[in-house]
Coordinates of N, CA and C in Angstrom, one line a residue:
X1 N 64.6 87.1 136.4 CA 64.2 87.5 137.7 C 63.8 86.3 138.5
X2 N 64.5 86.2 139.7 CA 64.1 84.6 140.5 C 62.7 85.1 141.0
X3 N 62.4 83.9 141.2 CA 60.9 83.7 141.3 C 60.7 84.4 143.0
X4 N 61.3 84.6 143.6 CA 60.7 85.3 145.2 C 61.7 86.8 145.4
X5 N 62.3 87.5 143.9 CA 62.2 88.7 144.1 C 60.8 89.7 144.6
X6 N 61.0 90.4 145.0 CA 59.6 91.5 144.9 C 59.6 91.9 143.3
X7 N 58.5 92.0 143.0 CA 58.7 93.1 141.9 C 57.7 94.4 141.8
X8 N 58.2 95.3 141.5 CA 57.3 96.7 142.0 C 55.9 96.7 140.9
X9 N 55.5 97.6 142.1 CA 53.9 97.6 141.2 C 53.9 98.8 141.6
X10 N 52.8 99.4 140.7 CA 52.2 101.0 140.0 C 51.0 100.4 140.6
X11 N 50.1 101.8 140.3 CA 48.6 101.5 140.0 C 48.5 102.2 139.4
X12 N 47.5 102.3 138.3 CA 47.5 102.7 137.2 C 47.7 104.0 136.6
X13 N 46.7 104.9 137.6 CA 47.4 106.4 137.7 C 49.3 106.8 137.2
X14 N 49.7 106.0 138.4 CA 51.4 106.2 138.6 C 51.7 105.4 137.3
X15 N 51.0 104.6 137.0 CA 52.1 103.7 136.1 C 51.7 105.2 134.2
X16 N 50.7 105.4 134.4 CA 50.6 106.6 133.2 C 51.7 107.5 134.1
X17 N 51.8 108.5 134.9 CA 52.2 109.5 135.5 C 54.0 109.3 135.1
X18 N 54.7 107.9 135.2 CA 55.5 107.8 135.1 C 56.1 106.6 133.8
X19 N 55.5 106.3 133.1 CA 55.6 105.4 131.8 C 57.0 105.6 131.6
X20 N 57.4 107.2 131.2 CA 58.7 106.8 130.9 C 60.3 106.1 131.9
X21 N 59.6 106.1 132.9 CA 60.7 105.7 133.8 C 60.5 104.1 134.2
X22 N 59.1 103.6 134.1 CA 59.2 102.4 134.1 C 59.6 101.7 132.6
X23 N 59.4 102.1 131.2 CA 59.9 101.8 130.3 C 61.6 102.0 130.5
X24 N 62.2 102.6 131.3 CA 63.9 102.4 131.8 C 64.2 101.4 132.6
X25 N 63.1 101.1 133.4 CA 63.6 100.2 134.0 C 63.7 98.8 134.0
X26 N 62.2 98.9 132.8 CA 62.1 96.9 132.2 C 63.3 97.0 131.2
X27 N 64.0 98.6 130.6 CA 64.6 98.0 129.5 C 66.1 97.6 130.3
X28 N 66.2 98.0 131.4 CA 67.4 97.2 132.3 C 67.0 96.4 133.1
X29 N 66.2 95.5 132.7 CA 65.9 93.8 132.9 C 65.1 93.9 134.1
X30 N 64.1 94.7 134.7 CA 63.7 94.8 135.4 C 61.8 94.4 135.2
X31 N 60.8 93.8 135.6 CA 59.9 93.6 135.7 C 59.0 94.5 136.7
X32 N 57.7 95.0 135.7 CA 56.9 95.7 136.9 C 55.2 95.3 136.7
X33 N 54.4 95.7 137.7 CA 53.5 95.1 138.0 C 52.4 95.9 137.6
X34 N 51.7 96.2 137.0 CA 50.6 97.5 137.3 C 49.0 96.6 137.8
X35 N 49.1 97.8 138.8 CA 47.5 97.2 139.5 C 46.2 98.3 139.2
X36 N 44.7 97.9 139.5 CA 43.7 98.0 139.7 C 43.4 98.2 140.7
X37 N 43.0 99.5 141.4 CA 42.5 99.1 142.9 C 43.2 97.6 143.3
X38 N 44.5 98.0 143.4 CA 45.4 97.5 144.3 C 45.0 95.6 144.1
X39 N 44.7 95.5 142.9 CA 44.8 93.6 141.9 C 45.2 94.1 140.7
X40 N 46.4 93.3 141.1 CA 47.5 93.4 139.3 C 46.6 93.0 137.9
X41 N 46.8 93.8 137.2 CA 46.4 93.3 136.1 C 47.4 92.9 134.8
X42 N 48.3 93.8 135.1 CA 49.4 93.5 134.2 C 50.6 93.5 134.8
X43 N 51.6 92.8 133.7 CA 53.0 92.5 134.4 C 53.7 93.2 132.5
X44 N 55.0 94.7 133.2 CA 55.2 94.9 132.0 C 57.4 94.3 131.9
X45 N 57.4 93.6 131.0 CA 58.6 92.2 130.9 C 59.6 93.3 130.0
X46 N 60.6 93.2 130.1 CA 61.6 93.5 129.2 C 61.6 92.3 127.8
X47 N 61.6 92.8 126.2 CA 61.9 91.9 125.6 C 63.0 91.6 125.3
X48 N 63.3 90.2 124.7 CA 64.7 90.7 124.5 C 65.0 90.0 122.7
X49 N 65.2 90.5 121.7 CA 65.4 90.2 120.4 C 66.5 89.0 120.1
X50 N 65.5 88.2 119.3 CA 66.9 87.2 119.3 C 67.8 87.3 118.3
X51 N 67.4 88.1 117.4 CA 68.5 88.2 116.2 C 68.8 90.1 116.2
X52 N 70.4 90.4 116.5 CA 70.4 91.5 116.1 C 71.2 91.6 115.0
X53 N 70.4 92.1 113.8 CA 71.0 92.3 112.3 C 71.5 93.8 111.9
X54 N 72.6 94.2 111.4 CA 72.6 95.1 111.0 C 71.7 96.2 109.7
X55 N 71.3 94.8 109.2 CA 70.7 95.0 107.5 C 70.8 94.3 106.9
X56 N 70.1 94.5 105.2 CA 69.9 93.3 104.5 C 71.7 93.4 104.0
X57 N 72.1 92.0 104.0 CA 73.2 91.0 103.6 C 74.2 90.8 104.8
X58 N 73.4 91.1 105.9 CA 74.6 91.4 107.4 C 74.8 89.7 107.5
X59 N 74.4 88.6 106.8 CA 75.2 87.5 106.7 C 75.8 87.0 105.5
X60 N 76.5 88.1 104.8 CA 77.2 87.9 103.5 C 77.9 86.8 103.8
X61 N 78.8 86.1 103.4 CA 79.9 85.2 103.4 C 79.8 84.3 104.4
X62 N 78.7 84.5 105.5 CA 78.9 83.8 106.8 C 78.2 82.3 106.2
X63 N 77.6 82.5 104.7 CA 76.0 81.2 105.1 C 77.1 80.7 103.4
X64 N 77.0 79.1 103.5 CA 77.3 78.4 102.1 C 76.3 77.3 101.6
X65 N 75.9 77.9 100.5 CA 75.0 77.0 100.0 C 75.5 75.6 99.2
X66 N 75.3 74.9 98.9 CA 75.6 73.4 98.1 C 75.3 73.7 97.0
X67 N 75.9 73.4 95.6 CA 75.9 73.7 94.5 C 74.2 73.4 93.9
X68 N 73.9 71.9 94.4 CA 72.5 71.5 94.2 C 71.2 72.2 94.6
X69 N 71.6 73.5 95.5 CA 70.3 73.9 96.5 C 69.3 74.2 96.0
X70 N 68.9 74.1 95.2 CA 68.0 74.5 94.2 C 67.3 73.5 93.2
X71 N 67.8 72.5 93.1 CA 67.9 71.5 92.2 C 66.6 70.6 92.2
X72 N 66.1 70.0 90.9 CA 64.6 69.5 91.3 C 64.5 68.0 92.4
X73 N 65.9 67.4 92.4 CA 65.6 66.4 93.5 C 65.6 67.0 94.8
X74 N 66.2 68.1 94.8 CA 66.1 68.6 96.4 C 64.7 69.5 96.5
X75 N 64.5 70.0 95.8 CA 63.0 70.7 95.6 C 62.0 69.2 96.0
X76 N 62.1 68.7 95.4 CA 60.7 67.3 95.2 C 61.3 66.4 96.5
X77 N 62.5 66.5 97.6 CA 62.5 66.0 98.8 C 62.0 66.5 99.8
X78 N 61.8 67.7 99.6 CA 61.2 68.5 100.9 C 59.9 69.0 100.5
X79 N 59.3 69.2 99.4 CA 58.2 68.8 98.7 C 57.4 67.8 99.4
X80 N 58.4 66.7 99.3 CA 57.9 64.7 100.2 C 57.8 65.1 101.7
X81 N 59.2 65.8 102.3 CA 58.6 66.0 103.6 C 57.5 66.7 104.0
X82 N 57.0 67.4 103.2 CA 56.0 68.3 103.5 C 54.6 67.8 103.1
X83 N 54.3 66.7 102.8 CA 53.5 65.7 102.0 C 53.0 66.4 101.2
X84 N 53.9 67.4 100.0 CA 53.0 67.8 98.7 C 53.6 67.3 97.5
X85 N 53.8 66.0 97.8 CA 54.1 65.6 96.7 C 52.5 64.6 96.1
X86 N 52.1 64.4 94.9 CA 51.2 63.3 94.9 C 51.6 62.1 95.0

């Protein structure tokens, strides 16, 4: 949303009276305002998820591991990066 849109505001009453219609409208990228005796207190944002997964293995085949991934020099390198090595 650019920065010198309006963005609509409730007061608190309206913003209960109608919850489900402003929950429509942040979830179509829309931002709203809810006030206090007419001073905003909140701003409610659409989120947006960065990973959509189907379920567990929904990156079967996509990811390849190196035969060593596991291995105690690679274990005891990132061990070192992590300064837990003595």
């Amino acid at each position: 949303m650019s920065s010198d849109a309006i963005v609509p505001q409730f007061n608190i009453h309206d913003a209960k009276t109608n919850l489900s219609r402003i929950i429509d409208r942040v979830e179509h990228g829309e931002e709203i305002i809810i006030s206090r005796a007419g001073t905003p207190v909140a701003k409610v944002i659409p989120l947006h998820p960065r990973v959509k997964r189907t379920g567990r293995g929904s990156l079967a085949g996509q990811l390849v591991a190196a035969d060593d991934w596991d291995s105690a020099e690679v274990n005891d390198s990132i061990a070192d990066d992590f300064g837990l090595t003595p």
